Tab-separated table of C-alpha atoms in Angstrom:
chain	number	residue	atom	x	y	z
J	1	MET	CA	-31.058	-3.869	48.088
J	2	ALA	CA	-31.440	-0.815	45.880
J	3	LYS	CA	-33.707	1.695	45.579
J	4	LEU	CA	-34.839	3.501	42.311
J	5	LEU	CA	-36.971	6.849	41.889
J	6	LYS	CA	-38.315	8.861	39.024
J	7	ALA	CA	-35.867	11.414	38.474
J	8	ASP	CA	-36.519	15.282	36.635
J	9	PRO	CA	-34.931	14.545	33.200
J	10	ASP	CA	-33.342	17.649	33.772
J	11	PRO	CA	-32.558	18.072	37.600
J	12	LEU	CA	-29.643	20.296	37.934
J	13	PRO	CA	-30.515	24.115	38.677
J	14	LYS	CA	-29.091	26.308	35.607
J	15	THR	CA	-26.605	28.881	37.652
J	16	ALA	CA	-23.608	28.050	39.088
J	17	ALA	CA	-24.217	28.591	42.930
J	18	PRO	CA	-27.418	25.895	42.884
J	19	ARG	CA	-25.196	23.816	40.413
J	20	ARG	CA	-22.478	23.179	42.360
J	21	ARG	CA	-24.569	22.696	45.477
J	22	TYR	CA	-26.812	19.892	43.881
J	23	THR	CA	-23.561	18.632	42.672
J	24	ASP	CA	-21.978	17.832	45.962
J	25	LEU	CA	-25.364	16.930	47.653
J	26	PHE	CA	-25.312	14.106	45.609
J	27	ASP	CA	-21.239	13.698	45.682
J	28	PHE	CA	-21.306	13.305	48.972
J	29	ALA	CA	-24.301	11.529	50.075
J	30	PRO	CA	-23.891	8.089	52.182
J	31	VAL	CA	-26.697	6.874	49.499
J	32	GLY	CA	-25.927	5.137	45.913
J	33	TYR	CA	-27.442	7.789	43.238
J	34	LEU	CA	-27.961	6.659	39.621
J	35	VAL	CA	-28.625	8.462	36.883
J	36	LEU	CA	-29.621	6.425	33.954
J	37	ALA	CA	-30.867	6.789	30.983
J	38	ARG	CA	-34.503	5.497	29.265
J	39	ASP	CA	-32.122	2.481	28.305
J	40	GLY	CA	-31.319	1.830	31.881
J	41	THR	CA	-27.597	2.840	31.093
J	42	ILE	CA	-25.949	4.412	33.814
J	43	GLN	CA	-24.966	8.311	33.111
J	44	GLN	CA	-24.084	9.414	36.251
J	45	ILE	CA	-23.258	7.866	39.775
J	46	ASN	CA	-22.004	9.354	42.949
J	47	PRO	CA	-19.216	7.592	45.325
J	48	ALA	CA	-21.680	5.764	47.124
J	49	GLY	CA	-22.851	4.123	44.370
J	50	VAL	CA	-19.816	3.389	43.113
J	51	ALA	CA	-18.657	1.303	45.703
J	52	LEU	CA	-22.249	-0.318	46.040
J	53	LEU	CA	-21.518	-1.976	42.819
J	54	GLY	CA	-17.444	-2.097	43.635
J	55	GLN	CA	-16.043	-1.094	40.100
J	56	ASP	CA	-14.209	2.029	39.489
J	57	ARG	CA	-16.951	5.184	38.192
J	58	GLN	CA	-15.424	5.420	34.334
J	59	SER	CA	-15.759	1.644	34.397
J	60	LEU	CA	-19.994	1.871	35.256
J	61	LEU	CA	-20.868	4.906	33.603
J	62	ASP	CA	-22.890	3.986	29.657
J	63	ARG	CA	-22.898	0.555	31.197
J	64	ARG	CA	-26.795	-1.100	31.713
J	65	PHE	CA	-27.640	-1.014	35.232
J	66	ASP	CA	-29.721	-4.120	35.090
J	67	ARG	CA	-26.474	-6.193	34.603
J	68	PHE	CA	-26.249	-5.107	38.416
J	69	ILE	CA	-29.370	-6.691	39.569
J	70	SER	CA	-30.318	-10.271	40.520
J	71	ALA	CA	-32.393	-12.193	37.787
J	72	ALA	CA	-35.437	-12.761	39.958
J	73	THR	CA	-35.483	-8.678	40.350
J	74	ARG	CA	-34.800	-7.508	36.690
J	75	PRO	CA	-37.955	-8.047	35.150
J	76	ARG	CA	-39.881	-5.667	38.181
J	77	PHE	CA	-36.804	-3.296	37.223
J	78	LYS	CA	-37.646	-3.271	33.362
J	79	ALA	CA	-41.146	-2.819	34.286
J	80	PHE	CA	-40.348	0.254	35.839
J	81	LEU	CA	-38.064	1.097	33.472
J	82	GLY	CA	-41.465	0.758	31.009
J	83	ARG	CA	-43.578	2.960	33.887
J	84	ILE	CA	-41.697	5.803	34.629
J	85	TRP	CA	-40.818	7.850	31.160
J	86	CYS	CA	-44.683	7.381	31.107
J	87	SER	CA	-45.940	8.652	33.990
J	88	GLU	CA	-46.121	11.734	36.005
J	89	SER	CA	-46.574	10.417	39.126
J	90	ARG	CA	-43.550	9.031	41.304
J	91	GLU	CA	-42.408	5.395	41.026
J	92	THR	CA	-40.151	3.673	43.227
J	93	CYS	CA	-38.484	0.437	42.930
J	94	GLU	CA	-36.495	-2.014	45.000
J	95	VAL	CA	-34.213	-4.381	43.390
J	96	VAL	CA	-31.570	-6.924	44.260
J	97	LEU	CA	-27.962	-5.990	43.463
J	98	ALA	CA	-26.519	-9.235	41.953
């Protein structure tokens, strides 16, 4: 099961030191994190996310995340993507990976 959260469209700090700390938190997190484009394509993924999806990082970038979601929870994910770009509130979505 994967949990997806709405993220700030530009969450990275602009200066080098805070940006490096953010990158370290992202890359060394024990859980999978993905940054998705509006259409659901994977823009960034941390090593735990790579392990979760079972492929190498390069092959995951620019691929649609819904390809890795079970058919049963794909409609929920599609609705989630539609909501997050229209809302200022925090949104979550639980999906089952295929």
